[in-house]
Amino acid sequence: MAGELPFEMPLLEMRKKIAELKQFGEEKGIDFSDETARLEERYRVLEDEIYSNISPSQKMHLARHHGRPTSLDLISLMFTDFIELHGDRHFGDDLAVVGGIAKLNGTPVTVIGQQRGKDTKENILRFFGSAHPEGFRKALRLMKQAEKFGRPIITFVDTKGAYPGNTAEERGQSEAIARNLYEMSQLAVPVVCVIIGEGGSGGALAMAVGNRVLMLEHAIYSAISPNGAASILWKDATKAEQAAEAMKITAADLLEMEVIEEIVPEPRGGAHRDYEETAAAVKAAVWHHLQELSELDSAELKEDRYRKFRKIGVFAEAEAELVSAEAEVHSVD
C-alpha cells in the first residue's frame, strides 16, 4: 500500500518479506506455505498492536495524510444530485470552501466543506484548505439560504486554520469568523458538523457550530494546530508531536470532554485505505443525528445548540476543590 507513515514501516517490511518468500517459492518450486502462514499470523498480531495503540502524534499524521478523503470525495460518495454553488456575493469565490445543495437519502440538504488539494498545484489553488474571509462568507450565504428553504445543513471540517496572510486580514478575517459563530448559533434548521481530517483553530470552529459535532476516528480537533502551539510554547514548530501529545486533540479525548457527540469509525489503517467504507460510516452517523434533530422545532434547535456549547468547559479542579471543602466540613463536624 502507498503512503505508509513512519509508525507503519514494520508492517511494510513484513509485507515485503511475505511477498519475497512467496515469489522465491514459486521460482524454485518449493512449498513455503507453512512459513508464509506463520509470517501472516505474525503480521496480523503486529497490525493489531500498532493500530490499537495509535498515539495522538500518530493520529495527527493520519489526519494530515495526503491520501485522506476530502470534502468533495465524501460528497460524491454520500449524496446524490449535488449542485455546487459559488461565491460570497461580496468579493469572490474562495476555492478552499465548497458547498451546494444535494440529497441525502432523498432528503434535500445543504452541504458545505473545507477543501484541500490532492497535489501541490491543487493545494496552492485551494490555499491548502485554509479559507479567506470570502470562504467563510460563502459558507454563511449557503447556510442562510438553507435556513430560508428549511434544509438541514451538513458541514465537513478539514483545515489547519483560517488563511493567515495579509490579504485575509485586509478583507476582514476575524469579523468573518466571528459572524459565522454568531449566525450559526442562531440557525433555525438542524446543523450536523463532521471533523474529517484536521480541525484547527477558528478556521474550523467557524464551520462547526452545530447541534451535533462528529469526528472521524483518526481526525484531530484543537484550538490551535500542534505546530502553532509548539511555536508559541517552545519557539520551535518541530516540537509539534510533543504538543499533540499534551493538547487532548483526539476524538476519544473530545468525546470524553463532551466537545463532540460521536466518533465515526475508520477502516483499519485510516480513512485513506477505503473511501467507500469511510463515506458509508459517515453517512450512517449523519443520517442518524438528522433523524433525531428533525423532531425538534426551530426554537428547540437553537436551545439544543446553545446547551451543547454551554456545557463545555467544566474544570476538573473545581470538582477536586469541592471534595476538599466537603472533607474540611466533615472534619469540623
Short mmCIF file of C-alpha atoms in Angstrom, two decimals:
data_model
loop_
_atom_site.label_atom_id
_atom_site.label_comp_id
_atom_site.label_asym_id
_atom_site.label_seq_id
_atom_site.Cartn_x
_atom_site.Cartn_y
_atom_site.Cartn_z
CA MET A 1 0.00 0.00 0.00
CA ALA A 2 1.21 3.51 -0.77
CA GLY A 3 1.68 6.34 1.67
CA GLU A 4 2.78 4.43 4.77
CA LEU A 5 3.57 6.60 7.77
CA PRO A 6 6.72 6.06 9.89
CA PHE A 7 4.92 4.03 12.57
CA GLU A 8 3.59 1.70 9.84
CA MET A 9 7.03 0.80 8.44
CA PRO A 10 7.32 -2.51 10.40
CA LEU A 11 4.14 -3.65 8.63
CA LEU A 12 5.56 -2.64 5.26
CA GLU A 13 8.77 -4.55 5.91
CA MET A 14 6.87 -7.67 6.95
CA ARG A 15 4.65 -7.48 3.85
CA LYS A 16 7.79 -7.34 1.72
CA LYS A 17 9.22 -10.42 3.46
CA ILE A 18 5.99 -12.36 2.86
CA ALA A 19 5.92 -11.32 -0.81
CA GLU A 20 9.61 -12.24 -1.29
CA LEU A 21 9.12 -15.66 0.32
CA LYS A 22 6.12 -16.41 -1.90
CA GLN A 23 7.99 -15.32 -5.03
CA PHE A 24 11.07 -17.36 -4.10
CA GLY A 25 8.93 -20.45 -3.53
CA GLU A 26 7.24 -20.04 -6.89
CA GLU A 27 10.55 -19.58 -8.71
CA LYS A 28 12.25 -22.57 -7.06
CA GLY A 29 9.19 -24.81 -6.88
CA ILE A 30 9.43 -25.08 -3.09
CA ASP A 31 6.39 -25.17 -0.79
CA PHE A 32 6.76 -22.43 1.84
CA SER A 33 3.05 -22.37 2.77
CA ASP A 34 3.68 -23.17 6.46
CA GLU A 35 6.34 -20.47 6.79
CA THR A 36 4.14 -17.99 4.92
CA ALA A 37 1.17 -18.76 7.18
CA ARG A 38 3.31 -18.15 10.28
CA LEU A 39 4.53 -14.82 8.91
CA GLU A 40 0.98 -13.76 8.01
CA GLU A 41 -0.18 -14.59 11.53
CA ARG A 42 2.68 -12.52 12.98
CA TYR A 43 1.67 -9.72 10.60
CA ARG A 44 -1.93 -9.75 11.91
CA VAL A 45 -0.73 -9.65 15.52
CA LEU A 46 1.65 -6.77 14.78
CA GLU A 47 -1.10 -4.93 12.88
CA ASP A 48 -3.44 -5.24 15.88
CA GLU A 49 -0.73 -3.95 18.23
CA ILE A 50 0.07 -0.94 16.06
CA TYR A 51 -3.46 0.17 15.17
CA SER A 52 -4.92 -0.39 18.63
CA ASN A 53 -2.30 1.86 20.25
CA ILE A 54 -2.07 4.88 17.94
CA SER A 55 -0.72 7.89 19.84
CA PRO A 56 -2.06 11.45 19.47
CA SER A 57 1.00 12.47 17.43
CA GLN A 58 0.48 9.49 15.11
CA LYS A 59 -3.18 10.43 14.73
CA MET A 60 -2.02 13.92 13.74
CA HIS A 61 -0.10 12.39 10.85
CA LEU A 62 -3.06 10.21 9.88
CA ALA A 63 -5.36 13.25 9.92
CA ARG A 64 -2.94 15.05 7.55
CA HIS A 65 -2.32 12.08 5.25
CA HIS A 66 -2.19 13.25 1.64
CA GLY A 67 -4.50 10.43 0.56
CA ARG A 68 -7.20 11.09 3.14
CA PRO A 69 -10.67 11.63 1.60
CA THR A 70 -11.54 15.29 1.11
CA SER A 71 -14.91 17.00 1.43
CA LEU A 72 -15.58 16.57 -2.30
CA ASP A 73 -14.67 12.89 -2.09
CA LEU A 74 -17.23 12.33 0.68
CA ILE A 75 -19.85 14.48 -1.02
CA SER A 76 -19.60 12.41 -4.21
CA LEU A 77 -20.00 9.16 -2.27
CA MET A 78 -22.64 10.21 0.29
CA PHE A 79 -25.02 12.46 -1.63
CA THR A 80 -26.95 12.49 -4.87
CA ASP A 81 -27.90 15.39 -7.14
CA PHE A 82 -25.13 17.64 -5.78
CA ILE A 83 -25.07 21.11 -7.33
CA GLU A 84 -22.10 23.24 -6.30
CA LEU A 85 -22.77 26.92 -5.66
CA HIS A 86 -20.06 29.57 -5.82
CA GLY A 87 -19.14 32.98 -4.46
CA ASP A 88 -19.91 35.09 -1.40
CA ARG A 89 -21.70 37.92 -3.28
CA HIS A 90 -19.17 40.37 -1.81
CA PHE A 91 -15.66 39.68 -3.09
CA GLY A 92 -15.21 36.40 -4.93
CA ASP A 93 -15.18 32.61 -4.83
CA ASP A 94 -12.80 31.00 -2.33
CA LEU A 95 -11.89 27.50 -3.55
CA ALA A 96 -10.85 26.47 -0.03
CA VAL A 97 -14.59 26.15 0.73
CA VAL A 98 -17.01 24.12 -1.39
CA GLY A 99 -20.74 23.80 -0.95
CA GLY A 100 -24.13 23.50 -2.50
CA ILE A 101 -27.42 21.65 -2.42
CA ALA A 102 -27.79 17.87 -2.58
CA LYS A 103 -29.93 14.98 -1.43
CA LEU A 104 -29.13 12.62 1.43
CA ASN A 105 -31.27 9.50 1.22
CA GLY A 106 -33.68 11.53 -0.88
CA THR A 107 -33.88 14.44 1.60
CA PRO A 108 -32.80 17.88 0.31
CA VAL A 109 -29.86 19.24 2.33
CA THR A 110 -27.17 21.89 2.10
CA VAL A 111 -23.64 20.51 2.35
CA ILE A 112 -20.54 22.66 2.88
CA GLY A 113 -16.93 21.59 3.33
CA GLN A 114 -13.39 22.85 3.57
CA GLN A 115 -11.44 21.50 0.60
CA ARG A 116 -7.72 20.88 0.45
CA GLY A 117 -5.92 19.74 -2.67
CA LYS A 118 -4.76 16.33 -3.80
CA ASP A 119 -1.40 17.59 -5.10
CA THR A 120 0.79 20.67 -4.81
CA LYS A 121 -0.87 22.51 -7.68
CA GLU A 122 -4.38 21.99 -6.32
CA ASN A 123 -3.29 22.77 -2.76
CA ILE A 124 -1.96 26.14 -3.91
CA LEU A 125 -5.23 26.78 -5.75
CA ARG A 126 -7.25 25.90 -2.65
CA PHE A 127 -4.85 27.53 -0.14
CA PHE A 128 -4.28 24.11 1.48
CA GLY A 129 -7.86 24.20 2.78
CA SER A 130 -7.34 27.46 4.70
CA ALA A 131 -10.18 29.84 3.88
CA HIS A 132 -10.08 33.58 3.27
CA PRO A 133 -12.99 35.72 4.58
CA GLU A 134 -14.88 35.17 1.33
CA GLY A 135 -14.79 31.43 2.00
CA PHE A 136 -16.47 31.82 5.37
CA ARG A 137 -18.94 34.32 3.88
CA LYS A 138 -19.76 31.87 1.08
CA ALA A 139 -20.41 29.19 3.71
CA LEU A 140 -22.66 31.56 5.64
CA ARG A 141 -24.55 32.57 2.49
CA LEU A 142 -25.32 28.91 1.81
CA MET A 143 -26.36 28.35 5.43
CA LYS A 144 -28.78 31.28 5.36
CA GLN A 145 -30.16 30.01 2.06
CA ALA A 146 -30.67 26.58 3.66
CA GLU A 147 -32.48 28.20 6.59
CA LYS A 148 -34.77 30.10 4.22
CA PHE A 149 -35.83 26.90 2.48
CA GLY A 150 -35.85 24.68 5.60
CA ARG A 151 -32.98 22.44 4.52
CA PRO A 152 -30.74 20.71 7.13
CA ILE A 153 -27.07 21.72 6.99
CA ILE A 154 -24.10 19.33 6.97
CA THR A 155 -20.56 20.67 7.19
CA PHE A 156 -17.22 18.92 6.71
CA VAL A 157 -14.30 20.45 8.59
CA ASP A 158 -10.75 19.86 7.33
CA THR A 159 -8.34 22.75 7.84
CA LYS A 160 -5.22 23.67 9.79
CA GLY A 161 -6.80 27.07 10.35
CA ALA A 162 -8.01 30.16 8.56
CA TYR A 163 -5.67 31.67 5.97
CA PRO A 164 -3.11 33.77 7.94
CA GLY A 165 -1.89 36.14 5.22
CA ASN A 166 -2.24 39.89 4.76
CA THR A 167 -4.91 39.50 2.08
CA ALA A 168 -7.21 37.73 4.52
CA GLU A 169 -6.68 40.30 7.25
CA GLU A 170 -7.32 43.17 4.82
CA ARG A 171 -10.69 41.67 3.90
CA GLY A 172 -11.83 41.13 7.49
CA GLN A 173 -10.84 37.61 8.52
CA SER A 174 -11.67 37.96 12.22
CA GLU A 175 -15.05 39.57 11.52
CA ALA A 176 -15.98 36.83 9.03
CA ILE A 177 -15.17 34.10 11.56
CA ALA A 178 -16.98 35.88 14.38
CA ARG A 179 -20.02 36.44 12.14
CA ASN A 180 -20.19 32.74 11.33
CA LEU A 181 -20.00 31.80 15.00
CA TYR A 182 -22.89 34.10 15.84
CA GLU A 183 -25.07 33.29 12.85
CA MET A 184 -24.59 29.52 13.11
CA SER A 185 -25.65 29.61 16.74
CA GLN A 186 -28.97 31.15 15.65
CA LEU A 187 -29.83 28.93 12.66
CA ALA A 188 -33.37 27.56 12.78
CA VAL A 189 -32.55 24.31 10.95
CA PRO A 190 -30.60 21.20 12.07
CA VAL A 191 -26.82 21.51 11.75
CA VAL A 192 -24.53 18.45 11.81
CA CYS A 193 -20.77 19.02 11.59
CA VAL A 194 -18.15 16.36 10.87
CA ILE A 195 -14.42 16.76 11.53
CA ILE A 196 -12.99 14.63 8.71
CA GLY A 197 -9.29 15.48 8.93
CA GLU A 198 -7.74 18.32 10.87
CA GLY A 199 -9.94 20.82 12.66
CA GLY A 200 -7.69 23.71 13.59
CA SER A 201 -8.43 26.99 15.37
CA GLY A 202 -11.14 29.48 14.41
CA GLY A 203 -10.98 28.32 10.82
CA ALA A 204 -12.55 25.05 11.95
CA LEU A 205 -14.91 26.47 14.55
CA ALA A 206 -16.37 28.94 12.04
CA MET A 207 -17.95 25.93 10.33
CA ALA A 208 -18.51 23.70 13.37
CA VAL A 209 -21.17 25.41 15.49
CA GLY A 210 -23.69 22.62 15.11
CA ASN A 211 -26.31 20.76 17.08
CA ARG A 212 -24.11 17.70 16.67
CA VAL A 213 -20.36 17.58 16.08
CA LEU A 214 -18.94 14.24 14.93
CA MET A 215 -15.33 13.19 14.32
CA LEU A 216 -13.72 10.53 12.23
CA GLU A 217 -11.75 8.15 14.43
CA HIS A 218 -8.30 9.48 13.48
CA ALA A 219 -9.23 13.13 12.95
CA ILE A 220 -7.95 15.84 15.29
CA TYR A 221 -9.64 19.00 16.60
CA SER A 222 -7.95 21.78 18.57
CA ALA A 223 -7.93 25.48 19.40
CA ILE A 224 -4.61 25.81 17.57
CA SER A 225 -2.63 23.44 15.38
CA PRO A 226 0.06 21.42 17.19
CA ASN A 227 2.65 23.21 15.06
CA GLY A 228 1.31 26.60 16.14
CA ALA A 229 1.19 25.55 19.78
CA ALA A 230 4.78 24.32 19.62
CA SER A 231 5.87 27.63 18.06
CA ILE A 232 4.30 29.54 20.94
CA LEU A 233 5.26 27.27 23.84
CA TRP A 234 8.76 26.23 22.80
CA LYS A 235 9.54 28.65 19.94
CA ASP A 236 10.05 25.53 17.85
CA ALA A 237 7.45 24.24 15.39
CA THR A 238 9.34 20.96 15.05
CA LYS A 239 8.03 20.00 18.50
CA ALA A 240 4.51 19.59 17.07
CA GLU A 241 4.41 15.93 18.06
CA GLN A 242 5.17 16.83 21.68
CA ALA A 243 2.41 19.44 21.59
CA ALA A 244 -0.05 16.95 20.09
CA GLU A 245 0.54 14.56 22.99
CA ALA A 246 -0.36 17.28 25.51
CA MET A 247 -3.27 19.06 23.82
CA LYS A 248 -6.10 16.46 24.03
CA ILE A 249 -6.81 16.68 20.31
CA THR A 250 -8.05 13.17 19.57
CA ALA A 251 -11.65 12.08 19.07
CA ALA A 252 -11.53 9.94 22.22
CA ASP A 253 -10.35 12.91 24.32
CA LEU A 254 -13.00 15.24 22.89
CA LEU A 255 -15.81 12.71 23.32
CA GLU A 256 -14.85 12.31 26.97
CA MET A 257 -14.93 16.11 27.40
CA GLU A 258 -18.32 16.25 25.57
CA VAL A 259 -16.98 18.56 22.88
CA ILE A 260 -18.24 16.08 20.27
CA GLU A 261 -21.18 13.66 20.23
CA GLU A 262 -19.88 10.67 18.29
CA ILE A 263 -16.74 9.05 16.91
CA VAL A 264 -17.18 7.67 13.40
CA PRO A 265 -15.01 4.55 12.91
CA GLU A 266 -12.44 4.42 10.12
CA PRO A 267 -11.18 1.44 8.12
CA ARG A 268 -8.14 -0.35 9.56
CA GLY A 269 -5.14 1.88 8.91
CA GLY A 270 -7.11 5.08 8.32
CA ALA A 271 -9.77 6.63 6.09
CA HIS A 272 -7.38 6.75 3.11
CA ARG A 273 -7.44 2.94 2.92
CA ASP A 274 -11.10 2.75 1.86
CA TYR A 275 -13.07 5.82 0.78
CA GLU A 276 -16.35 3.96 0.30
CA GLU A 277 -16.30 2.37 3.76
CA THR A 278 -15.46 5.72 5.32
CA ALA A 279 -18.24 7.51 3.43
CA ALA A 280 -20.77 4.83 4.37
CA ALA A 281 -19.90 5.19 8.07
CA VAL A 282 -20.13 9.00 7.95
CA LYS A 283 -23.41 8.85 6.03
CA ALA A 284 -24.99 6.49 8.57
CA ALA A 285 -23.90 8.65 11.51
CA VAL A 286 -25.05 11.92 9.92
CA TRP A 287 -28.41 10.45 8.92
CA HIS A 288 -28.99 9.12 12.44
CA HIS A 289 -28.44 12.52 14.01
CA LEU A 290 -30.52 14.32 11.38
CA GLN A 291 -33.41 11.97 12.11
CA GLU A 292 -33.20 12.84 15.80
CA LEU A 293 -32.96 16.58 15.16
CA SER A 294 -35.86 16.56 12.70
CA GLU A 295 -38.20 16.08 15.66
CA LEU A 296 -37.25 19.50 17.10
CA ASP A 297 -38.80 22.80 16.05
CA SER A 298 -36.74 25.92 15.32
CA ALA A 299 -36.77 27.21 18.90
CA GLU A 300 -35.80 23.80 20.26
CA LEU A 301 -32.95 23.50 17.74
CA LYS A 302 -31.50 26.82 18.87
CA GLU A 303 -31.84 25.85 22.53
CA ASP A 304 -30.29 22.44 21.85
CA ARG A 305 -27.30 24.12 20.15
CA TYR A 306 -26.94 26.62 22.97
CA ARG A 307 -26.94 23.91 25.63
CA LYS A 308 -24.39 21.84 23.71
CA PHE A 309 -21.79 24.61 23.78
CA ARG A 310 -22.78 26.00 27.19
CA LYS A 311 -21.84 22.76 28.93
CA ILE A 312 -18.29 22.72 27.51
CA GLY A 313 -15.56 23.91 29.85
CA VAL A 314 -16.14 22.32 33.26
CA PHE A 315 -12.84 22.19 35.10
CA ALA A 316 -11.75 19.05 36.93
CA GLU A 317 -10.07 21.28 39.55
CA ALA A 318 -13.45 22.66 40.63
CA GLU A 319 -14.64 19.16 41.48
CA ALA A 320 -11.43 18.45 43.39
CA GLU A 321 -11.85 21.67 45.38
CA LEU A 322 -15.44 20.72 46.21
CA VAL A 323 -14.33 17.33 47.54
CA SER A 324 -11.64 19.04 49.60
CA ALA A 325 -14.15 21.56 51.01
CA GLU A 326 -16.59 18.79 51.92
CA ALA A 327 -13.79 16.92 53.70
CA GLU A 328 -12.97 20.01 55.77
CA VAL A 329 -16.61 20.42 56.76
CA HIS A 330 -16.82 16.80 57.87
CA SER A 331 -13.61 17.12 59.86
CA VAL A 332 -15.03 20.16 61.71
CA ASP A 333 -18.24 18.29 62.49
#
